[in-house]
PDB file of C-alpha atoms in Angstrom:
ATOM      1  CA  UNK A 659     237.767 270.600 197.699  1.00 59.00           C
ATOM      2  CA  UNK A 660     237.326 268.045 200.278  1.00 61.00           C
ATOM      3  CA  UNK A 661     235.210 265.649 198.162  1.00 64.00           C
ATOM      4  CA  UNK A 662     238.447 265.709 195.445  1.00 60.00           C
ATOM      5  CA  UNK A 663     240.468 265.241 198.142  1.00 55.00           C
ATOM      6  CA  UNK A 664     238.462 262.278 199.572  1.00 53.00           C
ATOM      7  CA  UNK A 665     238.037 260.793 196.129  1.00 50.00           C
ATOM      8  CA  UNK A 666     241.555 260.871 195.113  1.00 51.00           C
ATOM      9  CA  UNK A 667     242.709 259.224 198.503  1.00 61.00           C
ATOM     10  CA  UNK A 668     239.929 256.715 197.424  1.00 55.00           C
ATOM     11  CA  UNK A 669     241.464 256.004 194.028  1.00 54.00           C
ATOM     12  CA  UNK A 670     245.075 255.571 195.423  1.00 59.00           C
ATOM     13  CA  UNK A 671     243.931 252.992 197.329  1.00 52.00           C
ATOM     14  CA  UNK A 672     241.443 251.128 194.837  1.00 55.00           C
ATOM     15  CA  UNK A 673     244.762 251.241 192.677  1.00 54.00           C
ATOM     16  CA  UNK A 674     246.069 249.528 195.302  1.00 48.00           C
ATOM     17  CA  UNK A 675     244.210 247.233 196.548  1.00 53.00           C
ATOM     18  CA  UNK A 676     243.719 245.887 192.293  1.00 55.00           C
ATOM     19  CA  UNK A 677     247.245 245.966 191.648  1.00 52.00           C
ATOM     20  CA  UNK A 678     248.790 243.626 194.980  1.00 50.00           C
ATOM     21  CA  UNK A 679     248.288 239.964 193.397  1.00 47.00           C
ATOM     22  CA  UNK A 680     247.391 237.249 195.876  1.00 47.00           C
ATOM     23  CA  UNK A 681     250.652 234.872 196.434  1.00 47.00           C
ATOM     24  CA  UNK A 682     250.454 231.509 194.674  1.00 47.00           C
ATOM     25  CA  UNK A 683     250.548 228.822 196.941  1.00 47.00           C
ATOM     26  CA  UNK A 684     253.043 227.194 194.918  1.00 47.00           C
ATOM     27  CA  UNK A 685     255.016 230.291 195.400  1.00 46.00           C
ATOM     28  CA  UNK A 686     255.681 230.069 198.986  1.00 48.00           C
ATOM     29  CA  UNK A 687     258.073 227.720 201.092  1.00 48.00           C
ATOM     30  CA  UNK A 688     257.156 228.818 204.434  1.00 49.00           C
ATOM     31  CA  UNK A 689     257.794 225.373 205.375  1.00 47.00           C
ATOM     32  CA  UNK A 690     261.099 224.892 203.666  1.00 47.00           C
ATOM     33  CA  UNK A 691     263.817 224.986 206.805  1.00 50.00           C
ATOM     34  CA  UNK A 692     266.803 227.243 206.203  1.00 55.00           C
ATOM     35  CA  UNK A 693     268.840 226.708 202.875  1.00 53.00           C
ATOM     36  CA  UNK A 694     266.105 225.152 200.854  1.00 51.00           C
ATOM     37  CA  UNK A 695     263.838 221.820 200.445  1.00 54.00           C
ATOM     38  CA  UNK A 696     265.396 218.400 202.524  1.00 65.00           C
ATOM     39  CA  UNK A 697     266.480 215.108 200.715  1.00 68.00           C
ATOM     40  CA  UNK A 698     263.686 212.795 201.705  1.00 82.00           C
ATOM     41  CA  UNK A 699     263.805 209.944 203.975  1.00 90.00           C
ATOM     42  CA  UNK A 700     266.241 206.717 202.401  1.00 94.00           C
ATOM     43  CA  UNK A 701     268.994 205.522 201.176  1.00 96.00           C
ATOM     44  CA  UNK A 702     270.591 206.598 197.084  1.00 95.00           C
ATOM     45  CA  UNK A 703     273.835 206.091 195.774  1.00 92.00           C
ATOM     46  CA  UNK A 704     275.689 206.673 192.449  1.00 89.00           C
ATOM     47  CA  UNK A 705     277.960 203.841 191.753  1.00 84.00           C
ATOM     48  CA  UNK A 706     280.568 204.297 189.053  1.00 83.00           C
ATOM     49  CA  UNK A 707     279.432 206.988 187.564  1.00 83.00           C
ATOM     50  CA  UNK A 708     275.925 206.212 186.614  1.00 87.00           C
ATOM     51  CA  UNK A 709     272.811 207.071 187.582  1.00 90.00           C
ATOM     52  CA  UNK A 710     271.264 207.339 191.412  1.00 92.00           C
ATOM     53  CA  UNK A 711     270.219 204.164 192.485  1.00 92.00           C
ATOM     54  CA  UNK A 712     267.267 204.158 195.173  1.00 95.00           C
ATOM     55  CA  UNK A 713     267.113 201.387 197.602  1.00 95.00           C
ATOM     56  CA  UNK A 714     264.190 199.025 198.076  1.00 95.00           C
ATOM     57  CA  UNK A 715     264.389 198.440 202.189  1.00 95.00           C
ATOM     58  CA  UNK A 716     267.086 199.762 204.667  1.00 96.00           C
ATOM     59  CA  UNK A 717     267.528 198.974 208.565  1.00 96.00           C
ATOM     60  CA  UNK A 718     270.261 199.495 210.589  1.00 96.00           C
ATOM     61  CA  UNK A 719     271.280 197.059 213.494  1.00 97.00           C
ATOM     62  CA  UNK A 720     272.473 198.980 216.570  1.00 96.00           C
ATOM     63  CA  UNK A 721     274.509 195.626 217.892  1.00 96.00           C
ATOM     64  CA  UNK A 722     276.033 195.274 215.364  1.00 96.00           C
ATOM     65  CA  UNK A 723     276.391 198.606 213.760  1.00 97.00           C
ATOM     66  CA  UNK A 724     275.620 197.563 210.800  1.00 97.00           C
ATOM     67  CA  UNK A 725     273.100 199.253 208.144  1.00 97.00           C
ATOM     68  CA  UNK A 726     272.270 197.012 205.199  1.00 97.00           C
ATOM     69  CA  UNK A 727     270.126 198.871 201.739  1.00 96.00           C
ATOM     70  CA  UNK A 728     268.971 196.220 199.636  1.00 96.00           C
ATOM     71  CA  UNK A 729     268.332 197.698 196.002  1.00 94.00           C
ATOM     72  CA  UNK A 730     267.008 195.956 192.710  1.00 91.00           C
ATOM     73  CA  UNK A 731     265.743 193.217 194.568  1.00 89.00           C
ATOM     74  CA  UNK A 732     267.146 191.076 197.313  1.00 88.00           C
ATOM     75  CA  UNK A 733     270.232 189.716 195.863  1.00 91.00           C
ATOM     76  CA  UNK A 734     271.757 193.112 195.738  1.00 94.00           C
ATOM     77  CA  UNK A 735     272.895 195.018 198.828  1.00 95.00           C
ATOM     78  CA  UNK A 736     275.121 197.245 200.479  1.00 94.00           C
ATOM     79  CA  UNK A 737     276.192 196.143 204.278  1.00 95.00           C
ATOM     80  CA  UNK A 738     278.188 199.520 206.074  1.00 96.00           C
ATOM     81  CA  UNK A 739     279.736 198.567 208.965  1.00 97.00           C
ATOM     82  CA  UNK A 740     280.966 201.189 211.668  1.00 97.00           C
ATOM     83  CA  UNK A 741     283.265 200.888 214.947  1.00 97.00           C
ATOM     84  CA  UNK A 742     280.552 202.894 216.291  1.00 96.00           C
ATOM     85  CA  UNK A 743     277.076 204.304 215.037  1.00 95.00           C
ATOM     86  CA  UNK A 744     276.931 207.958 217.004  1.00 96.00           C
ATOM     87  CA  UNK A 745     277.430 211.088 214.729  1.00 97.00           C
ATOM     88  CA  UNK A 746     280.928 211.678 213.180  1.00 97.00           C
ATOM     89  CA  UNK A 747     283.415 210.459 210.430  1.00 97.00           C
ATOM     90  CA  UNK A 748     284.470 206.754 210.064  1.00 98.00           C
ATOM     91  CA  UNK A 749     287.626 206.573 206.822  1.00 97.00           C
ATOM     92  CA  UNK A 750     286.995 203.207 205.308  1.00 95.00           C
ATOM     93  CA  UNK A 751     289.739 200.597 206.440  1.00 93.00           C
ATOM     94  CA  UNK A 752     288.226 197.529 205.487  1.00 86.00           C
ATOM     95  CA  UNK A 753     288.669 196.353 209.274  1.00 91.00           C
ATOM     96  CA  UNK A 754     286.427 198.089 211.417  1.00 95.00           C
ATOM     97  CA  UNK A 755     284.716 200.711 209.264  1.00 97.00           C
ATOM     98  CA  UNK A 756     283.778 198.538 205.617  1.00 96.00           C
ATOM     99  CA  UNK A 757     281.222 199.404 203.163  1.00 94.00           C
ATOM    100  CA  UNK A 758     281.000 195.943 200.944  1.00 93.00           C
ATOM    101  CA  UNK A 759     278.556 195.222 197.668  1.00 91.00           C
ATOM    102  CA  UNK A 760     277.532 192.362 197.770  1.00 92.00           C
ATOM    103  CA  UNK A 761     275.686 191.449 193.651  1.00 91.00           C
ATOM    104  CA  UNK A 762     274.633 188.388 191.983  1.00 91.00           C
ATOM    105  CA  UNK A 763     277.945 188.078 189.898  1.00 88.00           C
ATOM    106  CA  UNK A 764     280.131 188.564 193.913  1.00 88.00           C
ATOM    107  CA  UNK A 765     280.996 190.935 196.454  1.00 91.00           C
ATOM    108  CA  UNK A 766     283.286 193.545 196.550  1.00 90.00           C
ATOM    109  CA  UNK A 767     284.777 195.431 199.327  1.00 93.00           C
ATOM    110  CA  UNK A 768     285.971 198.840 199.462  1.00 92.00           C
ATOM    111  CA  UNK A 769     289.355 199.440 199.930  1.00 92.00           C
ATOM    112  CA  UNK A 770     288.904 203.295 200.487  1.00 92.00           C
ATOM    113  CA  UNK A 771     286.227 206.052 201.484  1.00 93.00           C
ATOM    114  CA  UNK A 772     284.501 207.680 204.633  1.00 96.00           C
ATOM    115  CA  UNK A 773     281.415 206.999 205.805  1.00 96.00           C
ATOM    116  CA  UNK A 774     279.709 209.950 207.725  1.00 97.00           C
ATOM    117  CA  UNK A 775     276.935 209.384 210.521  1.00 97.00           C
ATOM    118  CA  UNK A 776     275.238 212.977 210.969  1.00 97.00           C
ATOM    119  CA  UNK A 777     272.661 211.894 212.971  1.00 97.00           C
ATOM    120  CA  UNK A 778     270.923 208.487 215.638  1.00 96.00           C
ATOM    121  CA  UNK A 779     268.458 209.584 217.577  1.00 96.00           C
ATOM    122  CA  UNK A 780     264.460 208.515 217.904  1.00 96.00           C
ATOM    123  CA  UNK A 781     265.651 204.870 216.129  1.00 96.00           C
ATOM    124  CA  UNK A 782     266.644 206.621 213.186  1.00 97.00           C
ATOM    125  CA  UNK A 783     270.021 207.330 211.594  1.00 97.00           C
ATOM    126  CA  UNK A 784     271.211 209.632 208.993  1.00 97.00           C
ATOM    127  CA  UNK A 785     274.304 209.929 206.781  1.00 97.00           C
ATOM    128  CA  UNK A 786     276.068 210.029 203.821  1.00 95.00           C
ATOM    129  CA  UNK A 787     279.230 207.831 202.800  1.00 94.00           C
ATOM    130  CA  UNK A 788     281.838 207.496 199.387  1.00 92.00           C
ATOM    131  CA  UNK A 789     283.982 204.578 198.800  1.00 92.00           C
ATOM    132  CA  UNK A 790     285.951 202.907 195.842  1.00 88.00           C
ATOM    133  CA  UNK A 791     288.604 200.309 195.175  1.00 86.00           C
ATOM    134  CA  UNK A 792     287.595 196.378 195.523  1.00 82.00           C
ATOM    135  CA  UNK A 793     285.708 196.062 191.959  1.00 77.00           C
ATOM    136  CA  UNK A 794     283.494 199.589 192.764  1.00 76.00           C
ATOM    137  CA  UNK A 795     285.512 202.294 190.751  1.00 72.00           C
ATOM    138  CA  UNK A 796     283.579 205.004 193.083  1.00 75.00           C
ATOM    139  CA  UNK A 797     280.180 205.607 195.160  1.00 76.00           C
ATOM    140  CA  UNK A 798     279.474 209.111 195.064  1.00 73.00           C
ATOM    141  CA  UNK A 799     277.140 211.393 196.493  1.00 75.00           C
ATOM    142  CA  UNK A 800     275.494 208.291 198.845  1.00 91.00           C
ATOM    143  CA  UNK A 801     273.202 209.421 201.311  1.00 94.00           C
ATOM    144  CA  UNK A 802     270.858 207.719 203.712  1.00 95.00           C
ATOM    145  CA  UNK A 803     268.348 209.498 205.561  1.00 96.00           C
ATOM    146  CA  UNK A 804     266.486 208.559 209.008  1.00 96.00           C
ATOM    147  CA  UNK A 805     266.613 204.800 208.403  1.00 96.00           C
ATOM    148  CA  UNK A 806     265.142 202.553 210.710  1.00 96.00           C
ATOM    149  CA  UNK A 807     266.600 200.517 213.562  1.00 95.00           C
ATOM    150  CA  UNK A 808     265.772 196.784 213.135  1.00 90.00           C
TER     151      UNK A 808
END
């Protein structure tokens, strides 16, 4: 009785041990932080509608709070331009909070918008902003993402 007994216990866990699949590696996002994967580091933008646009280069100058994306080459950039560069909300006024596009054909200013520093720390900043008016129907969904100080 006890070697059915020991065999049986054996087979429960053979059936075990066969059935538990190894995890992919693909399968596991241990180093995913909360609420899934991270935009990576840069600066995108949608600009009237079409599709994401990636800059090229992107520095921000701490004297002059100003962060400048250059995309498609040099002739086309974006210059943001905050009253002040620490984390928080800045509603476009085209005084002392301006996002302007500056394109081979001219330059056009945004007459409304926000932009939204969420983080400056380590020479880095992070945000996202929208804007429209000027010649830009709308920029939506614009991020940037631990851009260098220059």
């Amino acid at each position: 009785m006890a070697t059915i007994k020991y065999l049986l216990i054996a087979a429960i866990f053979s059936t075990l041990i066969i059935s538990c699949k190894k995890e992919d590696e693909g399968d596991s996002c241990s180093t995913c932080p909360v609420g899934g994967p991270s935009e990576p580091a840069g600066f995108r933008f949608t600009k009237n509608n079409g599709a994401t646009i990636e800059a090229d280069s992107t520095f921000f100058f701490p004297a002059t709070k100003i962060i400048i994306a250059y995309y498609q080459g040099m002739t086309n950039r974006i210059i943001i331009k905050t009253s002040a560069q620490t984390a928080g909300t800045y509603n476009v006024n085209g005084a002392s909070n301006t996002v302007t596009y500056i394109e081979p054909l001219g330059s056009y200013n945004a007459t409304s918008g926000s932009i939204i520093i969420t983080a400056n720390a380590n020479n880095k900043i992070s945000g996202n902003f929208t804007s429209s008016g000027g010649g830009i129907a709308s920029t939506i969904g614009a991020q940037f993402k631990d851009i260098p100080k220059k």
